[in-house]
mmCIF file of C-alpha atoms and ligand atoms in Angstrom:
data_model
loop_
_atom_site.group_PDB
_atom_site.id
_atom_site.type_symbol
_atom_site.label_atom_id
_atom_site.label_comp_id
_atom_site.label_asym_id
_atom_site.label_seq_id
_atom_site.Cartn_x
_atom_site.Cartn_y
_atom_site.Cartn_z
ATOM 1 C CA MET A 1 33.334 6.353 -57.006
ATOM 2 C CA LYS A 2 36.067 4.472 -55.666
ATOM 3 C CA LYS A 3 39.259 6.603 -58.593
ATOM 4 C CA ARG A 4 40.383 4.640 -62.092
ATOM 5 C CA LEU A 5 43.585 3.537 -61.526
ATOM 6 C CA ASN A 6 46.215 1.513 -64.033
ATOM 7 C CA ILE A 7 46.958 -2.153 -62.247
ATOM 8 C CA ILE A 8 49.882 -4.875 -63.590
ATOM 9 C CA VAL A 9 49.121 -7.817 -61.900
ATOM 10 C CA THR A 10 52.696 -10.243 -62.830
ATOM 11 C CA GLY A 11 51.252 -13.833 -62.882
ATOM 12 C CA GLY A 12 47.511 -12.640 -63.827
ATOM 13 C CA ALA A 13 47.223 -15.161 -66.392
ATOM 14 C CA GLY A 14 47.071 -18.001 -62.805
ATOM 15 C CA PHE A 15 45.223 -19.187 -60.045
ATOM 16 C CA LEU A 16 45.486 -15.852 -58.309
ATOM 17 C CA GLY A 17 46.296 -13.626 -60.529
ATOM 18 C CA SER A 18 43.379 -13.949 -63.014
ATOM 19 C CA HIS A 19 40.663 -14.003 -60.138
ATOM 20 C CA LEU A 20 42.571 -10.667 -59.172
ATOM 21 C CA VAL A 21 41.918 -10.099 -62.933
ATOM 22 C CA GLU A 22 38.653 -10.078 -62.784
ATOM 23 C CA ARG A 23 37.606 -7.788 -59.688
ATOM 24 C CA LEU A 24 40.009 -5.984 -61.041
ATOM 25 C CA LEU A 25 38.758 -4.968 -64.177
ATOM 26 C CA ALA A 26 34.515 -5.307 -62.145
ATOM 27 C CA ASP A 27 36.045 -2.194 -59.731
ATOM 28 C CA GLY A 28 36.764 -0.562 -63.002
ATOM 29 C CA HIS A 29 40.253 0.199 -62.732
ATOM 30 C CA HIS A 30 42.368 -0.731 -66.399
ATOM 31 C CA VAL A 31 45.041 -3.811 -66.291
ATOM 32 C CA LEU A 32 47.725 -4.468 -67.774
ATOM 33 C CA CYS A 33 48.698 -9.012 -67.416
ATOM 34 C CA VAL A 34 52.361 -9.563 -67.569
ATOM 35 C CA ASP A 35 52.957 -12.704 -67.422
ATOM 36 C CA ASN A 36 55.062 -15.840 -69.591
ATOM 37 C CA PHE A 37 52.986 -18.606 -69.240
ATOM 38 C CA PHE A 38 55.181 -21.040 -67.326
ATOM 39 C CA THR A 39 51.943 -22.000 -65.327
ATOM 40 C CA GLY A 40 49.311 -19.464 -66.417
ATOM 41 C CA ASP A 41 46.490 -20.647 -68.880
ATOM 42 C CA LYS A 42 45.220 -18.191 -71.700
ATOM 43 C CA ARG A 43 42.016 -20.087 -70.719
ATOM 44 C CA ASN A 44 41.809 -18.241 -67.892
ATOM 45 C CA ILE A 45 41.748 -14.391 -69.467
ATOM 46 C CA GLU A 46 40.472 -15.405 -72.467
ATOM 47 C CA PRO A 47 36.717 -13.859 -71.338
ATOM 48 C CA TYR A 48 39.027 -10.803 -70.413
ATOM 49 C CA LEU A 49 40.885 -10.790 -73.607
ATOM 50 C CA ASP A 50 38.550 -7.983 -75.600
ATOM 51 C CA HIS A 51 37.565 -6.403 -72.252
ATOM 52 C CA PRO A 52 38.703 -2.882 -73.893
ATOM 53 C CA ARG A 53 41.013 -1.661 -70.145
ATOM 54 C CA PHE A 54 42.554 -5.014 -70.207
ATOM 55 C CA GLU A 55 45.892 -5.314 -71.807
ATOM 56 C CA MET A 56 48.113 -9.029 -72.220
ATOM 57 C CA VAL A 57 51.935 -8.262 -71.653
ATOM 58 C CA ARG A 58 53.542 -11.203 -72.665
ATOM 59 C CA HIS A 59 56.733 -11.220 -70.287
ATOM 60 C CA ASP A 60 58.979 -12.853 -67.552
ATOM 61 C CA ILE A 61 60.033 -10.633 -65.022
ATOM 62 C CA THR A 62 63.255 -11.867 -64.270
ATOM 63 C CA TYR A 63 64.117 -9.706 -66.921
ATOM 64 C CA PRO A 64 63.947 -5.144 -66.555
ATOM 65 C CA LEU A 65 60.015 -3.776 -67.719
ATOM 66 C CA TYR A 66 59.307 -0.293 -68.981
ATOM 67 C CA ILE A 67 55.210 0.234 -68.270
ATOM 68 C CA GLU A 68 53.632 2.721 -67.062
ATOM 69 C CA GLY A 69 51.154 2.059 -64.058
ATOM 70 C CA ASP A 70 49.782 3.287 -60.370
ATOM 71 C CA ARG A 71 50.162 0.059 -58.794
ATOM 72 C CA ILE A 72 51.537 -3.490 -58.912
ATOM 73 C CA PHE A 73 50.645 -6.983 -57.810
ATOM 74 C CA ASN A 74 53.361 -8.745 -58.099
ATOM 75 C CA LEU A 75 51.932 -12.978 -58.437
ATOM 76 C CA ALA A 76 54.044 -14.016 -60.605
ATOM 77 C CA CYS A 77 55.727 -17.342 -59.873
ATOM 78 C CA PRO A 78 54.893 -20.768 -59.440
ATOM 79 C CA ALA A 79 53.455 -21.620 -56.591
ATOM 80 C CA SER A 80 53.131 -26.122 -56.788
ATOM 81 C CA PRO A 81 55.844 -27.870 -55.459
ATOM 82 C CA VAL A 82 55.456 -29.929 -59.610
ATOM 83 C CA ASN A 83 56.173 -26.631 -60.729
ATOM 84 C CA TYR A 84 58.603 -24.962 -58.636
ATOM 85 C CA GLN A 85 60.439 -27.422 -59.045
ATOM 86 C CA TYR A 86 60.490 -28.586 -62.096
ATOM 87 C CA ASP A 87 63.655 -24.959 -63.111
ATOM 88 C CA PRO A 88 64.608 -24.770 -59.407
ATOM 89 C CA VAL A 89 67.501 -21.942 -60.348
ATOM 90 C CA GLN A 90 64.162 -20.146 -62.562
ATOM 91 C CA THR A 91 62.110 -19.885 -59.177
ATOM 92 C CA VAL A 92 65.246 -18.639 -57.725
ATOM 93 C CA ARG A 93 65.940 -16.483 -60.562
ATOM 94 C CA THR A 94 61.957 -15.266 -60.444
ATOM 95 C CA ASN A 95 61.691 -14.617 -56.339
ATOM 96 C CA VAL A 96 64.435 -12.898 -55.680
ATOM 97 C CA HIS A 97 65.210 -10.578 -59.775
ATOM 98 C CA GLY A 98 61.887 -10.990 -60.580
ATOM 99 C CA ALA A 99 61.119 -9.227 -56.731
ATOM 100 C CA ILE A 100 64.878 -5.928 -58.500
ATOM 101 C CA ASN A 101 62.853 -5.652 -61.191
ATOM 102 C CA MET A 102 59.399 -4.830 -59.994
ATOM 103 C CA LEU A 103 60.704 -2.949 -56.817
ATOM 104 C CA GLY A 104 62.735 -0.614 -59.184
ATOM 105 C CA LEU A 105 59.608 -0.780 -61.375
ATOM 106 C CA ALA A 106 57.692 0.293 -59.017
ATOM 107 C CA ARG A 107 60.614 3.516 -57.873
ATOM 108 C CA ARG A 108 60.724 4.675 -61.343
ATOM 109 C CA ILE A 109 57.220 4.985 -61.352
ATOM 110 C CA GLY A 110 55.778 5.881 -57.617
ATOM 111 C CA ALA A 111 53.338 2.785 -57.087
ATOM 112 C CA ARG A 112 52.729 0.722 -54.372
ATOM 113 C CA ILE A 113 53.881 -2.690 -54.384
ATOM 114 C CA PHE A 114 52.052 -5.731 -54.194
ATOM 115 C CA GLN A 115 54.064 -9.052 -53.097
ATOM 116 C CA ALA A 116 52.391 -12.637 -52.732
ATOM 117 C CA SER A 117 54.709 -13.600 -50.292
ATOM 118 C CA THR A 118 53.623 -16.719 -48.473
ATOM 119 C CA SER A 119 52.996 -19.021 -45.867
ATOM 120 C CA GLU A 120 55.711 -21.098 -46.465
ATOM 121 C CA VAL A 121 58.591 -18.391 -45.099
ATOM 122 C CA TYR A 122 57.469 -20.073 -41.756
ATOM 123 C CA GLY A 123 58.615 -23.537 -42.866
ATOM 124 C CA ASP A 124 57.947 -26.504 -40.769
ATOM 125 C CA PRO A 125 57.572 -24.689 -37.952
ATOM 126 C CA GLU A 126 57.014 -24.728 -34.182
ATOM 127 C CA ILE A 127 54.785 -22.463 -33.071
ATOM 128 C CA HIS A 128 51.468 -23.287 -34.273
ATOM 129 C CA PRO A 129 49.405 -21.284 -35.247
ATOM 130 C CA GLN A 130 51.422 -18.764 -36.978
ATOM 131 C CA VAL A 131 51.884 -15.604 -36.587
ATOM 132 C CA GLU A 132 53.529 -13.257 -38.603
ATOM 133 C CA SER A 133 56.508 -11.580 -35.712
ATOM 134 C CA TYR A 134 57.602 -15.561 -36.389
ATOM 135 C CA TRP A 135 61.176 -16.257 -38.325
ATOM 136 C CA GLY A 136 59.997 -19.265 -39.751
ATOM 137 C CA ARG A 137 62.018 -22.918 -39.504
ATOM 138 C CA VAL A 138 62.750 -23.677 -43.277
ATOM 139 C CA ASN A 139 65.988 -25.734 -44.688
ATOM 140 C CA PRO A 140 67.248 -23.460 -46.944
ATOM 141 C CA ILE A 141 69.371 -26.366 -49.036
ATOM 142 C CA GLY A 142 66.132 -28.657 -49.216
ATOM 143 C CA PRO A 143 63.955 -29.204 -52.161
ATOM 144 C CA ARG A 144 61.114 -26.905 -51.856
ATOM 145 C CA ALA A 145 64.305 -24.447 -50.920
ATOM 146 C CA CYS A 146 63.859 -22.060 -54.613
ATOM 147 C CA TYR A 147 61.023 -20.828 -53.300
ATOM 148 C CA ASP A 148 60.644 -20.777 -49.747
ATOM 149 C CA GLU A 149 63.584 -19.395 -49.408
ATOM 150 C CA GLY A 150 63.433 -17.572 -52.997
ATOM 151 C CA LYS A 151 60.439 -16.122 -50.842
ATOM 152 C CA ARG A 152 61.837 -14.698 -48.034
ATOM 153 C CA CYS A 153 64.645 -13.285 -49.626
ATOM 154 C CA ALA A 154 61.368 -11.236 -51.501
ATOM 155 C CA GLU A 155 60.168 -10.274 -49.108
ATOM 156 C CA THR A 156 64.374 -9.058 -47.498
ATOM 157 C CA LEU A 157 64.032 -6.838 -51.136
ATOM 158 C CA PHE A 158 60.076 -5.279 -50.791
ATOM 159 C CA PHE A 159 61.044 -4.362 -46.891
ATOM 160 C CA ASP A 160 65.225 -2.680 -48.291
ATOM 161 C CA TYR A 161 63.562 -0.787 -50.687
ATOM 162 C CA HIS A 162 60.713 0.634 -48.317
ATOM 163 C CA ARG A 163 63.504 1.432 -45.854
ATOM 164 C CA GLN A 164 66.147 2.534 -48.326
ATOM 165 C CA HIS A 165 64.187 4.327 -51.145
ATOM 166 C CA GLY A 166 61.140 5.194 -49.228
ATOM 167 C CA LEU A 167 59.151 2.035 -50.988
ATOM 168 C CA LYS A 168 54.725 1.844 -50.341
ATOM 169 C CA ILE A 169 54.960 -1.451 -49.928
ATOM 170 C CA LYS A 170 52.232 -4.491 -49.284
ATOM 171 C CA VAL A 171 53.260 -8.498 -48.225
ATOM 172 C CA ALA A 172 51.074 -9.956 -48.210
ATOM 173 C CA ARG A 173 51.582 -14.112 -46.874
ATOM 174 C CA ILE A 174 49.160 -16.060 -48.594
ATOM 175 C CA PHE A 175 47.908 -19.755 -46.532
ATOM 176 C CA ASN A 176 46.761 -22.385 -48.364
ATOM 177 C CA THR A 177 44.276 -20.559 -51.592
ATOM 178 C CA TYR A 178 41.744 -23.029 -53.210
ATOM 179 C CA GLY A 179 38.559 -22.561 -56.068
ATOM 180 C CA PRO A 180 38.013 -22.679 -59.882
ATOM 181 C CA ARG A 181 41.703 -22.184 -62.579
ATOM 182 C CA MET A 182 43.359 -23.696 -59.849
ATOM 183 C CA GLN A 183 45.994 -26.549 -62.469
ATOM 184 C CA LEU A 184 44.173 -29.573 -62.210
ATOM 185 C CA ASP A 185 48.002 -31.505 -63.159
ATOM 186 C CA ASP A 186 49.561 -28.663 -60.133
ATOM 187 C CA GLY A 187 49.401 -31.999 -57.664
ATOM 188 C CA ARG A 188 48.047 -29.387 -55.111
ATOM 189 C CA VAL A 189 46.277 -31.609 -52.132
ATOM 190 C CA VAL A 190 42.651 -29.956 -53.424
ATOM 191 C CA SER A 191 42.791 -30.604 -56.882
ATOM 192 C CA ASN A 192 44.811 -33.715 -56.411
ATOM 193 C CA PHE A 193 41.860 -35.251 -54.370
ATOM 194 C CA ILE A 194 39.063 -33.707 -56.939
ATOM 195 C CA VAL A 195 40.365 -35.603 -59.934
ATOM 196 C CA GLN A 196 41.189 -38.966 -58.459
ATOM 197 C CA ALA A 197 37.353 -38.399 -56.778
ATOM 198 C CA LEU A 198 35.907 -37.803 -60.362
ATOM 199 C CA LEU A 199 37.330 -40.730 -62.305
ATOM 200 C CA ASN A 200 36.435 -42.684 -58.927
ATOM 201 C CA GLN A 201 40.744 -43.545 -59.076
ATOM 202 C CA PRO A 202 42.567 -44.005 -55.279
ATOM 203 C CA ILE A 203 42.595 -41.283 -53.689
ATOM 204 C CA THR A 204 46.114 -40.126 -52.291
ATOM 205 C CA VAL A 205 46.860 -39.676 -48.772
ATOM 206 C CA TYR A 206 50.409 -38.943 -47.660
ATOM 207 C CA GLY A 207 51.783 -40.404 -44.738
ATOM 208 C CA ASP A 208 48.542 -40.515 -42.345
ATOM 209 C CA GLY A 209 46.711 -37.704 -42.887
ATOM 210 C CA SER A 210 46.465 -36.726 -39.687
ATOM 211 C CA GLN A 211 48.698 -33.252 -41.265
ATOM 212 C CA THR A 212 46.448 -30.606 -41.231
ATOM 213 C CA ARG A 213 45.693 -27.818 -43.662
ATOM 214 C CA SER A 214 44.027 -24.484 -43.512
ATOM 215 C CA LEU A 215 42.175 -24.161 -46.766
ATOM 216 C CA CYS A 216 41.027 -20.731 -47.548
ATOM 217 C CA TYR A 217 38.333 -20.010 -51.265
ATOM 218 C CA VAL A 218 40.018 -17.721 -53.582
ATOM 219 C CA THR A 219 37.129 -14.884 -53.458
ATOM 220 C CA ASP A 220 38.180 -13.749 -49.876
ATOM 221 C CA MET A 221 41.331 -14.589 -50.525
ATOM 222 C CA ILE A 222 40.624 -11.899 -53.576
ATOM 223 C CA GLU A 223 38.853 -9.586 -51.154
ATOM 224 C CA ALA A 224 42.077 -9.444 -48.749
ATOM 225 C CA PHE A 225 44.050 -8.334 -51.494
ATOM 226 C CA ILE A 226 42.156 -5.385 -53.056
ATOM 227 C CA ARG A 227 41.883 -4.050 -48.770
ATOM 228 C CA PHE A 228 45.635 -4.897 -48.827
ATOM 229 C CA MET A 229 46.619 -2.821 -51.246
ATOM 230 C CA ASP A 230 43.654 0.002 -50.345
ATOM 231 C CA THR A 231 45.037 0.366 -46.526
ATOM 232 C CA ASP A 232 46.932 3.615 -45.483
ATOM 233 C CA GLU A 233 50.288 4.079 -46.507
ATOM 234 C CA GLU A 234 52.244 2.746 -42.981
ATOM 235 C CA VAL A 235 50.621 -0.780 -43.428
ATOM 236 C CA ILE A 236 52.968 -3.067 -44.631
ATOM 237 C CA GLY A 237 52.900 -5.906 -43.680
ATOM 238 C CA PRO A 238 53.818 -8.509 -43.274
ATOM 239 C CA ILE A 239 50.428 -9.315 -42.889
ATOM 240 C CA ASN A 240 48.708 -13.527 -42.915
ATOM 241 C CA LEU A 241 46.220 -13.947 -45.376
ATOM 242 C CA GLY A 242 44.258 -18.015 -44.985
ATOM 243 C CA ASN A 243 41.396 -18.660 -43.433
ATOM 244 C CA PRO A 244 42.165 -20.178 -40.332
ATOM 245 C CA VAL A 245 39.890 -22.972 -40.324
ATOM 246 C CA GLU A 246 42.624 -26.548 -39.783
ATOM 247 C CA GLN A 247 40.815 -29.254 -41.353
ATOM 248 C CA THR A 248 43.584 -32.811 -41.470
ATOM 249 C CA ILE A 249 43.711 -33.967 -44.513
ATOM 250 C CA LEU A 250 42.467 -37.546 -43.973
ATOM 251 C CA SER A 251 38.915 -35.240 -43.841
ATOM 252 C CA LEU A 252 39.384 -33.492 -46.927
ATOM 253 C CA ALA A 253 39.435 -36.028 -48.567
ATOM 254 C CA GLU A 254 36.937 -38.306 -47.121
ATOM 255 C CA GLN A 255 34.880 -34.565 -48.054
ATOM 256 C CA ILE A 256 35.812 -34.416 -50.655
ATOM 257 C CA ILE A 257 34.536 -38.544 -52.220
ATOM 258 C CA ASP A 258 30.968 -37.400 -50.295
ATOM 259 C CA LEU A 259 31.082 -34.026 -52.724
ATOM 260 C CA THR A 260 30.952 -36.073 -55.644
ATOM 261 C CA GLY A 261 30.099 -39.250 -55.460
ATOM 262 C CA SER A 262 32.621 -41.576 -56.181
ATOM 263 C CA ARG A 263 33.922 -44.727 -55.857
ATOM 264 C CA SER A 264 37.860 -43.673 -55.062
ATOM 265 C CA LYS A 265 39.038 -45.442 -51.964
ATOM 266 C CA ILE A 266 42.062 -43.847 -50.389
ATOM 267 C CA GLU A 267 45.724 -44.732 -50.343
ATOM 268 C CA PHE A 268 48.530 -43.833 -48.179
ATOM 269 C CA MET A 269 51.960 -43.059 -49.273
ATOM 270 C CA PRO A 270 55.285 -41.886 -47.889
ATOM 271 C CA LEU A 271 55.234 -38.361 -46.221
ATOM 272 C CA PRO A 272 57.151 -35.416 -48.893
ATOM 273 C CA ILE A 273 59.979 -34.955 -47.920
ATOM 274 C CA ASN A 274 59.578 -31.809 -46.125
ATOM 275 C CA ASP A 275 56.064 -31.187 -46.293
ATOM 276 C CA PRO A 276 54.604 -29.451 -43.256
ATOM 277 C CA VAL A 277 52.753 -30.823 -41.140
ATOM 278 C CA ARG A 278 50.431 -28.131 -38.827
ATOM 279 C CA ARG A 279 50.374 -25.146 -41.621
ATOM 280 C CA ARG A 280 47.276 -22.421 -39.742
ATOM 281 C CA PRO A 281 47.756 -18.362 -39.948
ATOM 282 C CA ASP A 282 46.366 -16.945 -36.727
ATOM 283 C CA ILE A 283 45.186 -13.624 -39.247
ATOM 284 C CA SER A 284 44.417 -11.381 -35.872
ATOM 285 C CA GLN A 285 45.529 -8.891 -37.835
ATOM 286 C CA ALA A 286 44.368 -9.282 -40.814
ATOM 287 C CA ARG A 287 40.378 -9.336 -38.972
ATOM 288 C CA GLU A 288 42.187 -6.820 -37.026
ATOM 289 C CA VAL A 289 43.479 -3.679 -40.178
ATOM 290 C CA LEU A 290 41.686 -5.289 -43.352
ATOM 291 C CA ALA A 291 37.975 -5.749 -40.965
ATOM 292 C CA TRP A 292 38.435 -9.277 -42.619
ATOM 293 C CA GLU A 293 38.061 -13.088 -42.212
ATOM 294 C CA PRO A 294 37.271 -15.278 -44.794
ATOM 295 C CA ARG A 295 33.418 -16.002 -45.776
ATOM 296 C CA VAL A 296 33.217 -18.904 -47.933
ATOM 297 C CA GLY A 297 33.193 -22.333 -45.592
ATOM 298 C CA CYS A 298 34.542 -25.374 -46.775
ATOM 299 C CA ALA A 299 31.041 -27.047 -48.960
ATOM 300 C CA ALA A 300 30.531 -24.499 -50.593
ATOM 301 C CA GLY A 301 34.036 -23.599 -51.680
ATOM 302 C CA LEU A 302 34.880 -27.241 -52.525
ATOM 303 C CA ALA A 303 31.104 -27.575 -54.305
ATOM 304 C CA GLU A 304 31.866 -24.753 -56.794
ATOM 305 C CA THR A 305 35.771 -25.952 -57.384
ATOM 306 C CA VAL A 306 34.289 -29.344 -58.583
ATOM 307 C CA ALA A 307 32.200 -27.784 -60.614
ATOM 308 C CA TYR A 308 35.334 -26.297 -62.422
ATOM 309 C CA PHE A 309 36.850 -29.223 -62.519
ATOM 310 C CA GLU A 310 34.307 -31.672 -64.134
ATOM 311 C CA ALA A 311 33.521 -29.287 -66.600
ATOM 312 C CA THR A 312 37.395 -29.026 -67.134
ATOM 313 C CA LEU A 313 37.451 -32.328 -67.338
ATOM 314 C CA ARG A 314 34.371 -32.979 -69.754
ATOM 315 C CA ARG A 315 36.259 -30.256 -72.458
ATOM 316 C CA ASP A 316 39.176 -32.214 -72.209
ATOM 317 C CA GLY A 317 37.053 -35.344 -72.590
ATOM 318 C CA GLU A 318 38.534 -37.585 -69.775
ATOM 319 C CA LEU A 319 35.185 -37.227 -68.510
HETATM 320 N N1 NAD B 1 47.653 -20.923 -54.166
HETATM 321 C C1 NAD B 1 47.499 -20.324 -53.320
HETATM 322 O O1 NAD B 1 47.851 -21.003 -52.647
HETATM 323 C C2 NAD B 1 49.463 -19.881 -52.712
HETATM 324 C C3 NAD B 1 50.105 -20.098 -51.504
HETATM 325 C C4 NAD B 1 50.967 -18.903 -51.421
HETATM 326 C C5 NAD B 1 51.544 -18.485 -52.456
HETATM 327 N N2 NAD B 1 51.178 -18.094 -53.494
HETATM 328 C C6 NAD B 1 51.623 -17.098 -54.692
HETATM 329 O O2 NAD B 1 50.683 -16.502 -55.513
HETATM 330 C C7 NAD B 1 50.838 -15.974 -56.646
HETATM 331 C C8 NAD B 1 49.904 -16.500 -57.401
HETATM 332 O O3 NAD B 1 50.216 -18.303 -57.117
HETATM 333 P P1 NAD B 1 49.284 -18.674 -58.256
HETATM 334 O O4 NAD B 1 48.426 -20.133 -57.391
HETATM 335 O O5 NAD B 1 48.373 -18.167 -58.554
HETATM 336 O O6 NAD B 1 50.406 -19.961 -59.149
HETATM 337 P P2 NAD B 1 50.340 -19.752 -60.947
HETATM 338 O O7 NAD B 1 51.951 -20.959 -60.604
HETATM 339 O O8 NAD B 1 48.367 -20.170 -60.338
HETATM 340 O O9 NAD B 1 50.435 -18.237 -61.139
HETATM 341 C C9 NAD B 1 51.818 -18.219 -61.236
HETATM 342 C C10 NAD B 1 51.604 -17.055 -62.854
HETATM 343 O O10 NAD B 1 52.807 -16.596 -62.846
HETATM 344 C C11 NAD B 1 53.139 -17.077 -64.172
HETATM 345 N N3 NAD B 1 54.362 -17.116 -63.751
HETATM 346 C C12 NAD B 1 55.398 -17.496 -63.405
HETATM 347 N N4 NAD B 1 56.460 -16.807 -64.034
HETATM 348 C C13 NAD B 1 56.633 -15.626 -64.399
HETATM 349 C C14 NAD B 1 57.390 -15.055 -64.669
HETATM 350 N N5 NAD B 1 59.608 -15.056 -64.924
HETATM 351 N N6 NAD B 1 57.958 -14.132 -65.461
HETATM 352 C C15 NAD B 1 55.971 -14.115 -65.814
HETATM 353 N N7 NAD B 1 55.596 -15.093 -64.869
HETATM 354 C C16 NAD B 1 55.448 -16.091 -64.622
HETATM 355 C C17 NAD B 1 52.310 -17.989 -64.856
HETATM 356 O O11 NAD B 1 53.092 -18.045 -65.798
HETATM 357 C C18 NAD B 1 51.651 -17.761 -63.832
HETATM 358 O O12 NAD B 1 50.787 -17.500 -64.257
HETATM 359 C C19 NAD B 1 52.541 -17.224 -55.946
HETATM 360 O O13 NAD B 1 53.330 -15.941 -55.835
HETATM 361 C C20 NAD B 1 52.257 -17.796 -55.537
HETATM 362 O O14 NAD B 1 53.967 -17.992 -54.906
HETATM 363 C C21 NAD B 1 50.560 -18.856 -53.484
#
């Protein structure tokens, strides 16, 4: 049997965080969830509130935290443009001050620490698919910079703590992930399309819909987190995690219309500023080092997600 660990998950009440909490509890660990509920939802962690190995701390990671643990997963940060652009200065603070606080905590308690970085560090990439050695093309002063540059600076901090203080780090560059417990109104492509389809509203496609995305189902992503965290000390990343299967936004819209049996029509809108045109991970490293690749196909993943969104819309009286 694996050793039972005390694991701190920042952002544990969010989309990815709550799935990670679920998995860590199922694996027999003690989990301490740290979240300020900015974009998190208490309902995401409600099933675990009475669990004997689960604890919840309401805390903003931009302030120091003094707790004990063996491992830290640092996921706290709003992830969708509508949320991270709501208070850009706080987004930078969460990424930079938050990282410093969590790295300081890891150093004090001797914990290994995982950082949820992002494919956004590649910006609008000139190379395709993106490999970890690519330094990216990010606009440092645009409306997305608070997130992109915040995450880039967090990576810098992780590597400096590693070099300077010998901290055990794991930096994952996460590509688009979807699944149940995403926020319905986070403005991301999957949630937008599913809600619009279920409500029989026009499906809003930005640009001509030829831009591509590679979407990873949440349980696949969590499996990669667990494998990466368990690797030997010298494996520090950055490592791309995502699904390399690329599809156009237009084909995604059509697939969701089919799946929901919706009467929605597709409506084309102007492309937002600095929206990346193509994004696909090269996951050779993850395949080799983690013996991992996504297993859940788009049809199965979307079906689970649609079922969750449908239930949530019914609960809220929208359907
Ligand atoms: N979902 C994706 O496709 C994706 C892609 C790339 C990177 N990521 C990264 O993964 C992490 C989780 O993303 P998600 O999709 O679950 O987002 P989410 O918004 O659902 O979850 C983020 C959680 O962090 C919490 N939080 C935000 N600021 C905080 C602060 N200052 N202190 C404490 N808690 C705070 C929120 O309340 C929320 O519960 C983020 O760091 C995000 O940047 C996600």
